Amino acid sequence: MPHGLYSDPVEVSLSADNPVGTSIHYTTDGRVPCPSDSVYNGPVTINETTILRAAIYADGISDGNNAAPVSDVATASYLFVSSILSQSEHPQGYPSVWGPFICIPGNAPADYGMDQELLSDSTFCLRASQGLYQLPIVSVVTDPDCLFSHDMDEQKGGIYIYTGSEKSDGYGRGWERPASIEIFGTLSDSDVQADCGIRIHGGCSRVPEKNPKHSFRIVFRSEYGPGKVQMQLFGNETMQPYNSLVLRTFSNNSWQHFKPNRGKAQYMREMWARETQRQMGHGYIRAQYVHLFLNGMYWGMYLLSERPDDKWCSSVFGGKSQDYDIYKDGILFKGSDDRWNTMVATVDSIRRYSLLGLRKKSDRILDRLELLLDVDSFIDYMLLNFYAGNTDWDTNWAAYANRKEKSGFRFLCWDSELVFGSMGTVSILSRGGVHRQIFHKLMYNRTFRKRFKERVYLNCYNNGPLTPESVMRTWNELYSRINLALYTESARWGDYRRDVHPYVENTDQLYTPDNQFAAEYSRLMDEYFPHRTEKLIKQLRLLGIFCKRSYSK
């Protein structure tokens, strides 16, 4: 029987072409089997969530725990709806506290269970169980100590205990542990099992008191198994090789966050930004919603996302990976900084000659800038974030260029959670971040301003991607993907700030799709989206960079 999501008992058989004098050994707790573990003698009946890992060992080994198997390790996750919904707050063998807090005293209280108060409502429970079938499943399996050991050792410490936050001493950052990943039920019916490495991913989301639900990076290396894995993850595209994936949590504006903005949780902001960049006709980072399980424990709703590194650029856009220059958050990530520095200097020249009144010379330099910066793509990227009122933008972006093809840098939406806040947010006013500095300098050039206006017409009028009807259509489509899975997520994390770690706020709220989510959804659909485009146009007009006198849908 294959791995999967089950409601009825299954009988699982193990078989292998193992040599004479060997036996199949298996575990059910996430560990790699060793000779002292159970010997397979016949089919295993499974009627609750179980992780099976099996390997072949030679018989009669004395030093069992240090022996090497004579086969690869097979891993399969059998996930049962009843087990998931009754998931215990105190699983056997797992610690009651996690890693140390950073900004306040103490350790993060562990949280494993599903909230039975919410699930005691029959309608809520039905929707939560249906939500398990709405999304693909990602099951990560590893030795429990790899995640939760309190041993302060770089080789033995748990990555969920020492998360590597740069707000502290960074202890644990870069720690990587061997694991297995299974992916099934995707849009393209892809079914994957591969050995891999796992590490904590992200920036502020690593801080335990801010967010107990951390992101992960999955890496495929030859030391674990295949160096790359061919997968078809995101719909109808062809099989592609992946060396890395990100299991991205929802940190800001999520039910478990430590600030009141958890009441604004929608779980669609990041996906909206990426989808809108696609609608604008540009490259974007693909992702899909999934349910994540760690050693069979439901860990919540995540985004399974591509990671924009040099190998990803080569796979998606062509060319050799070593030919790509990549910047993240204003810092060189891969490649050379020569073209980037030349681009910045060219932008400075355009501004300088525009201020001197030398328009033709400024325009000639703007023409040359096309080899260094994809201007239309850049304008659309800026316009998208201006519309969204991005307030966490300066250090959350990526840009790439292929220097051999002399293509201009293109910017990618990444970590776009803090958007759609106040209607009056004017992101365009700030000059923080390299991207906004480039934009404001280019606005001194009349030809660039004309092109900017043309992109405003294209995107903000006539059913363009930033018109009210288009934005609401995209929002509703994203909601249709997760409308039931939100109940499953709520049962896992909706009680965290009431029952597990209230932090500095006193709250007796349970966060659910029917309460806080519904209120924020209505605010966006009734108040924000219908009027935000017009508000943006007025803001641009007040700044003198868009002069159309009236806005019409």
XYZ file of C-alpha atoms in Angstrom:
553
model
C 0.000 0.000 0.000
C 1.403 3.405 -0.932
C 1.791 6.362 1.373
C -1.309 8.504 1.568
C -4.189 9.979 3.544
C -6.438 7.194 4.827
C -9.661 6.799 6.771
C -9.822 2.977 6.933
C -7.187 0.470 8.178
C -4.624 -0.769 5.660
C -2.353 -3.796 5.555
C 1.173 -2.977 4.429
C 3.600 -5.530 3.076
C 7.350 -5.013 2.725
C 9.403 -6.877 0.161
C 12.911 -6.702 -1.248
C 15.390 -8.749 -3.215
C 17.535 -9.039 -0.118
C 20.422 -11.507 -0.127
C 20.453 -14.673 1.962
C 21.516 -13.938 5.525
C 19.808 -10.541 5.701
C 16.541 -9.258 7.129
C 14.265 -6.260 6.739
C 14.154 -4.079 9.842
C 11.690 -1.246 10.359
C 10.730 1.614 12.683
C 7.583 3.642 13.228
C 8.987 6.669 15.078
C 10.901 8.444 12.293
C 14.314 6.947 13.044
C 16.404 5.191 10.430
C 16.113 1.460 11.298
C 19.047 -0.357 12.854
C 19.580 -4.090 13.460
C 18.104 -3.873 16.967
C 14.776 -2.652 15.578
C 11.824 -4.843 14.654
C 12.360 -7.555 12.043
C 9.714 -7.745 9.371
C 7.975 -11.135 9.409
C 4.683 -10.391 7.686
C 2.164 -7.709 6.736
C 1.721 -4.822 9.165
C -1.829 -3.703 9.925
C -2.054 0.085 10.252
C -5.125 1.819 11.649
C -3.626 5.096 12.907
C -1.067 7.566 11.626
C 2.179 5.638 11.202
C 5.559 6.402 9.646
C 7.220 3.275 8.280
C 10.954 3.310 7.605
C 12.605 0.079 6.482
C 16.108 -1.094 5.571
C 17.965 -4.368 5.054
C 20.724 -5.468 7.447
C 22.951 -8.522 7.572
C 21.899 -11.005 10.254
C 23.930 -11.472 13.400
C 25.517 -8.010 13.605
C 26.860 -7.406 17.103
C 27.343 -3.630 16.972
C 23.842 -3.012 15.706
C 23.523 0.720 16.219
C 26.659 1.528 14.206
C 26.088 -0.896 11.343
C 25.355 0.312 7.839
C 22.344 -1.102 5.972
C 22.888 -3.042 2.757
C 20.050 -1.137 1.109
C 18.621 2.336 0.841
C 16.145 3.330 3.543
C 12.530 3.228 2.394
C 10.066 5.662 3.960
C 6.278 5.817 3.688
C 3.771 7.932 5.639
C 0.306 6.571 6.415
C -1.790 9.465 7.661
C -5.208 8.832 9.189
C -7.837 11.545 9.462
C -8.995 10.373 12.887
C -5.425 10.407 14.221
C -4.802 13.885 12.851
C -7.938 15.399 14.351
C -7.186 13.830 17.752
C -3.470 14.693 17.647
C -2.134 14.790 21.201
C -0.634 17.802 22.915
C 1.876 15.444 24.559
C 3.262 12.994 21.956
C 5.486 10.339 23.459
C 9.201 11.089 23.203
C 8.848 14.786 22.363
C 9.859 17.670 24.684
C 7.357 19.856 26.527
C 9.385 23.003 25.789
C 11.205 24.103 22.649
C 14.020 26.582 22.191
C 14.971 29.585 24.309
C 13.185 32.864 23.792
C 15.324 35.705 22.479
C 13.751 38.979 23.614
C 12.017 37.712 26.763
C 12.999 35.210 29.470
C 12.191 31.541 29.251
C 11.684 28.855 26.631
C 8.993 28.502 24.010
C 6.254 26.138 25.194
C 5.858 23.195 22.862
C 2.650 22.964 20.852
C 1.739 19.729 19.098
C -1.967 19.176 19.559
C -5.157 19.924 17.690
C -7.638 22.098 19.594
C -10.478 19.882 20.761
C -12.643 22.824 21.777
C -12.912 23.878 18.146
C -13.217 20.312 16.879
C -16.032 19.541 19.324
C -18.288 21.550 17.014
C -19.543 19.025 14.446
C -19.657 21.526 11.563
C -16.163 22.821 12.268
C -14.828 19.267 12.622
C -16.381 18.207 9.303
C -14.806 21.165 7.512
C -11.429 20.546 9.152
C -11.464 16.921 8.015
C -12.524 17.934 4.499
C -9.744 20.509 4.526
C -7.177 17.740 4.837
C -8.167 16.543 1.361
C -8.152 20.010 -0.203
C -4.372 20.424 -0.403
C -1.384 18.293 -1.374
C 0.477 16.555 1.436
C 4.136 17.070 2.310
C 5.444 14.625 4.880
C 8.927 15.198 6.305
C 10.369 12.350 8.342
C 13.546 12.428 10.404
C 14.944 11.258 13.704
C 12.994 13.198 16.372
C 16.277 14.403 17.877
C 17.145 16.097 14.598
C 14.238 18.436 15.270
C 13.842 18.572 19.042
C 17.046 17.580 20.823
C 18.135 20.107 23.480
C 21.737 18.919 23.163
C 23.835 22.056 22.550
C 25.972 20.371 19.947
C 26.249 21.413 16.310
C 25.947 17.809 15.180
C 23.279 16.632 17.625
C 21.182 19.692 18.503
C 17.631 19.977 17.243
C 17.014 22.545 14.514
C 13.597 23.433 15.970
C 15.226 24.120 19.354
C 18.138 26.245 18.150
C 16.554 28.101 15.247
C 19.509 30.329 14.361
C 17.820 33.693 14.736
C 20.164 36.554 13.973
C 18.403 38.588 16.672
C 20.228 36.398 19.185
C 23.656 34.851 18.684
C 22.572 32.976 15.556
C 23.245 29.638 17.230
C 21.866 26.862 15.061
C 21.826 28.841 11.844
C 22.803 26.659 8.912
C 22.314 23.413 10.814
C 21.112 20.727 8.453
C 19.820 17.281 9.264
C 19.102 14.173 7.137
C 15.461 13.524 6.374
C 12.977 12.029 3.949
C 10.377 14.059 2.083
C 7.186 12.728 0.533
C 4.946 14.859 -1.684
C 1.646 13.554 -2.987
C -1.713 14.851 -4.156
C -0.249 17.782 -6.115
C -1.975 19.660 -8.944
C -0.130 17.495 -11.443
C -0.643 14.243 -9.495
C 3.081 14.175 -8.800
C 4.134 11.543 -6.269
C 7.593 11.901 -4.767
C 9.703 10.312 -2.068
C 13.344 11.311 -1.748
C 16.021 11.526 0.892
C 17.093 15.075 1.585
C 18.458 17.536 4.095
C 16.290 19.864 6.159
C 17.096 23.143 7.898
C 15.206 26.101 9.358
C 14.588 28.857 6.812
C 13.786 32.545 7.108
C 14.598 35.703 9.037
C 12.387 37.083 11.805
C 10.145 34.032 11.611
C 12.935 32.134 13.420
C 12.284 34.117 16.623
C 10.382 31.680 18.901
C 8.309 34.238 20.786
C 7.247 35.888 17.526
C 6.292 32.760 15.683
C 6.344 29.131 16.892
C 5.617 27.779 13.408
C 8.897 27.939 11.489
C 9.776 27.661 7.819
C 11.992 24.924 6.400
C 14.367 24.586 3.506
C 14.611 21.208 1.801
C 17.898 20.481 0.026
C 18.786 17.580 -2.221
C 22.449 16.585 -2.000
C 24.398 13.511 -2.995
C 25.270 12.883 0.667
C 21.581 12.165 1.341
C 20.429 10.706 -1.968
C 19.886 12.311 -5.372
C 21.586 15.645 -5.983
C 18.484 16.787 -7.852
C 14.940 15.459 -7.961
C 12.773 15.621 -11.074
C 9.299 16.804 -10.128
C 6.173 18.296 -11.644
C 4.819 20.323 -8.774
C 3.029 23.449 -9.873
C 0.470 22.463 -12.459
C 0.952 21.752 -16.135
C 4.627 22.549 -16.543
C 7.022 19.803 -17.574
C 9.163 17.825 -15.158
C 11.899 20.026 -13.737
C 14.962 19.287 -11.631
C 14.965 20.764 -8.128
C 17.938 20.986 -5.840
C 16.105 23.016 -3.200
C 12.567 23.861 -2.064
C 11.162 26.076 0.670
C 8.331 25.135 3.000
C 7.289 28.665 3.791
C 5.222 29.429 6.853
C 2.854 32.348 7.246
C 4.457 34.551 9.872
C 3.197 38.130 9.839
C -0.597 38.356 9.673
C -0.991 34.769 10.849
C -3.044 33.390 13.717
C -0.011 32.368 15.757
C 1.934 35.650 15.435
C 2.690 37.598 18.620
C 1.222 40.918 17.498
C -2.431 41.933 17.075
C -1.996 41.814 13.294
C -2.792 38.103 13.618
C -6.390 39.291 13.403
C -5.687 40.223 9.760
C -4.670 36.692 8.771
C -5.758 35.755 5.244
C -2.934 33.438 4.111
C -3.254 34.808 0.559
C -1.180 37.981 0.493
C 2.082 36.324 -0.562
C 0.384 34.223 -3.227
C -1.528 37.259 -4.519
C 1.723 39.147 -5.133
C 3.279 36.249 -7.025
C 0.146 35.541 -9.043
C -0.248 39.218 -9.954
C 3.360 39.405 -11.108
C 2.556 36.466 -13.387
C -0.563 38.221 -14.682
C 1.579 41.227 -15.528
C 3.548 38.982 -17.868
C 6.764 38.551 -15.906
C 8.782 35.787 -14.308
C 7.643 34.858 -10.822
C 8.359 32.352 -8.062
C 5.905 29.481 -8.187
C 4.332 28.013 -5.070
C 1.336 26.021 -3.943
C -0.493 25.514 -0.670
C 0.229 22.229 1.114
C -0.396 20.519 4.428
C 2.881 19.765 6.222
C 3.427 16.785 8.504
C 6.521 16.330 10.673
C 7.040 12.698 11.672
C 3.335 12.169 11.135
C 2.264 15.179 13.254
C 0.155 17.754 11.458
C 2.118 21.016 11.423
C -0.270 23.217 9.497
C -0.757 24.886 6.154
C 2.409 25.960 4.337
C 3.522 27.230 0.947
C 5.695 24.774 -0.957
C 7.788 27.226 -2.928
C 10.614 27.400 -5.374
C 13.767 29.012 -4.026
C 15.187 31.723 -6.329
C 18.839 30.748 -6.476
C 21.195 30.385 -9.453
C 20.189 26.793 -10.181
C 16.527 27.778 -10.154
C 17.230 30.598 -12.623
C 19.006 28.179 -14.943
C 16.151 25.668 -14.748
C 13.377 28.235 -15.321
C 14.973 30.807 -17.607
C 17.723 28.807 -19.303
C 21.466 29.218 -19.530
C 24.103 28.078 -17.088
C 23.674 28.627 -13.381
C 27.151 30.147 -13.061
C 26.158 32.919 -15.480
C 23.508 34.372 -13.161
C 23.947 37.309 -10.832
C 21.422 37.244 -7.995
C 20.691 39.842 -5.355
C 18.539 39.282 -2.282
C 17.502 42.116 0.004
C 20.127 44.388 -1.520
C 23.012 41.963 -0.975
C 24.854 39.918 -3.604
C 23.721 36.321 -3.199
C 25.358 34.649 -6.211
C 27.589 35.685 -9.084
C 29.358 38.981 -9.632
C 28.401 42.499 -8.574
C 29.898 44.155 -11.683
C 26.659 44.472 -13.667
C 24.685 45.560 -10.620
C 27.186 48.285 -9.770
C 27.189 49.393 -13.396
C 23.389 49.546 -13.340
C 23.366 51.681 -10.182
C 25.975 54.021 -11.651
C 23.985 54.274 -14.894
C 20.860 55.222 -12.967
C 22.854 57.915 -11.169
C 23.983 59.274 -14.533
C 20.409 59.400 -15.841
C 19.371 61.430 -12.815
C 22.367 63.749 -13.023
C 21.925 64.630 -16.712
C 18.165 65.030 -16.237
C 18.784 67.573 -13.461
C 21.217 69.404 -15.719
C 18.525 69.659 -18.387
C 20.447 67.414 -20.827
C 17.404 65.366 -21.812
C 18.797 63.752 -24.966
C 21.930 62.565 -23.200
C 19.829 61.274 -20.319
C 17.622 59.381 -22.814
C 20.627 57.827 -24.547
C 21.834 56.511 -21.210
C 18.307 55.233 -20.485
C 18.504 53.230 -23.718
C 21.740 51.650 -22.518
C 20.129 50.892 -19.163
C 17.900 48.308 -20.877
C 20.931 45.982 -21.005
C 21.253 46.285 -17.241
C 17.639 46.616 -16.033
C 14.442 45.288 -17.585
C 12.671 48.634 -17.318
C 9.059 47.590 -17.970
C 9.348 44.624 -15.617
C 10.844 46.917 -12.990
C 8.027 49.453 -13.346
C 5.380 46.752 -12.973
C 7.141 45.339 -9.919
C 7.206 48.783 -8.299
C 3.595 49.495 -9.250
C 2.422 46.189 -7.790
C 4.031 46.990 -4.439
C 2.812 50.594 -4.485
C -0.724 49.298 -4.991
C -0.373 46.744 -2.200
C 1.041 49.320 0.224
C 3.965 47.047 1.075
C 5.392 48.103 4.446
C 7.995 45.321 4.762
C 9.650 45.724 1.417
C 13.113 47.170 1.865
C 14.719 43.851 2.803
C 12.329 41.363 1.209
C 12.984 41.019 -2.497
C 15.123 39.224 -5.039
C 16.557 40.198 -8.435
C 18.341 38.181 -11.096
C 20.139 38.699 -14.426
C 22.075 36.520 -16.880
C 25.280 38.389 -17.630
C 26.190 36.176 -20.614
C 22.918 37.057 -22.327
C 23.284 40.687 -21.215
C 19.726 40.665 -19.923
C 18.644 43.346 -17.519
C 17.932 42.661 -13.861
C 14.391 41.561 -13.077
C 12.873 41.864 -9.607
C 10.822 39.107 -7.978
C 8.100 39.326 -5.345
C 9.268 37.511 -2.223
C 7.882 37.689 1.319
C 5.026 40.061 0.496
C 2.979 39.447 3.638
C 2.673 42.959 5.050
C 0.404 44.372 2.363
C -3.230 45.559 2.172
C -3.096 47.349 5.515
C -4.373 50.910 5.722
C -6.079 52.354 2.655
C -3.962 55.482 3.031
C -0.569 53.754 2.990
C 1.747 55.542 0.540
C 4.663 53.172 -0.086
C 5.881 55.335 -2.937
C 6.965 58.147 -0.608
C 9.719 56.150 1.077
C 13.140 56.023 -0.513
C 14.273 53.107 1.611
C 15.685 50.107 -0.184
C 17.708 49.971 -3.378
C 14.656 49.429 -5.598
C 12.929 52.611 -4.439
C 16.128 54.603 -4.759
C 16.455 53.436 -8.370
C 12.824 54.301 -9.053
C 12.973 57.828 -7.673
C 16.188 58.589 -9.538
C 14.716 57.358 -12.820
C 11.625 59.498 -12.308
C 13.766 62.561 -13.102
C 13.871 61.308 -16.705
C 10.810 62.353 -18.752
C 10.974 59.312 -21.023
C 10.926 57.000 -18.004
C 7.979 58.930 -16.534
C 6.125 58.471 -19.823
C 6.775 54.734 -19.748
C 5.636 54.613 -16.146
C 2.342 56.269 -17.101
C 1.865 53.763 -19.916
C 2.297 50.879 -17.468
C -0.213 52.520 -15.107
C -2.759 52.619 -17.951
C -2.006 48.987 -18.785
C -2.285 47.665 -15.229
C -4.813 49.942 -13.536
C -7.437 50.347 -16.275
C -9.540 48.189 -18.585
C -9.546 45.071 -16.402
C -5.785 45.159 -15.919
C -4.214 43.130 -13.074
C -4.517 46.023 -10.593
C -8.125 46.986 -11.290
C -10.694 46.214 -8.584
C -12.403 43.447 -10.528
C -9.120 41.681 -11.332
C -7.758 41.898 -7.805
C -10.991 40.585 -6.309
C -11.166 37.810 -8.884
C -7.630 36.709 -7.977
C -8.391 36.945 -4.260
C -11.506 34.800 -4.602
C -9.661 32.229 -6.686
C -6.952 31.931 -4.037
C -9.590 31.636 -1.327
C -11.265 28.780 -3.209
C -8.010 26.815 -2.901
C -7.902 26.986 0.907
C -11.438 27.687 2.135
C -11.663 24.307 3.907
C -7.968 23.894 4.725
C -8.257 27.055 6.836
C -10.329 25.078 9.320
C -7.579 22.484 9.638
C -5.011 25.235 10.145
C -7.249 26.883 12.730
C -7.586 23.643 14.688
C -3.772 23.403 14.797
C -2.722 26.980 15.525
C -5.850 29.067 16.204
C -5.578 28.533 19.971
C -1.859 29.277 20.339
C -2.093 32.827 21.720
C -4.918 31.927 24.066
C -4.000 28.504 25.412
C -0.274 28.018 24.783
C 1.590 31.333 24.835
C -0.465 34.511 25.389
C 2.801 36.581 25.365
C 2.159 40.147 26.615
C -1.480 40.346 25.558
C -4.409 38.940 27.457
C -6.728 37.292 24.996
C -9.418 34.680 25.198
C -9.889 34.435 21.453
C -9.728 31.393 19.259
C -8.809 32.373 15.722
C -11.033 30.775 13.092
C -12.169 31.224 9.486
C -15.652 32.196 10.660
C -14.549 34.986 12.994
C -11.407 37.081 12.448
C -10.724 35.720 8.962
C -14.248 36.482 7.762
C -14.080 40.021 9.145
C -10.786 40.796 7.398
C -11.965 39.153 4.195
C -15.046 41.400 4.202
C -12.930 44.489 4.873
C -10.744 43.771 1.881
C -13.568 42.833 -0.475
C -15.989 45.588 0.564
C -13.731 48.477 1.550
C -10.168 48.021 0.306
C -10.122 46.412 -3.132
C -13.037 48.400 -4.633
C -11.296 51.713 -3.887
C -7.556 50.998 -3.649
C -6.815 51.485 -7.358
C -8.456 54.907 -7.336
C -6.565 55.772 -4.147
C -3.272 54.795 -5.774
C -3.996 56.959 -8.816
C -4.697 59.927 -6.536
C -1.457 59.331 -4.648
C 0.506 59.221 -7.898
C -1.198 62.381 -9.113
C -0.388 64.243 -5.901
C 3.238 63.294 -6.359
C 3.164 64.641 -9.896
C 4.002 61.347 -11.584
C 0.595 60.550 -13.033
C -1.568 63.330 -14.383
C -4.763 61.693 -15.647
C -7.506 63.847 -14.124
C -10.044 61.128 -13.398
C -10.111 57.436 -12.706
C -12.573 55.067 -14.331
C -12.699 51.330 -14.075
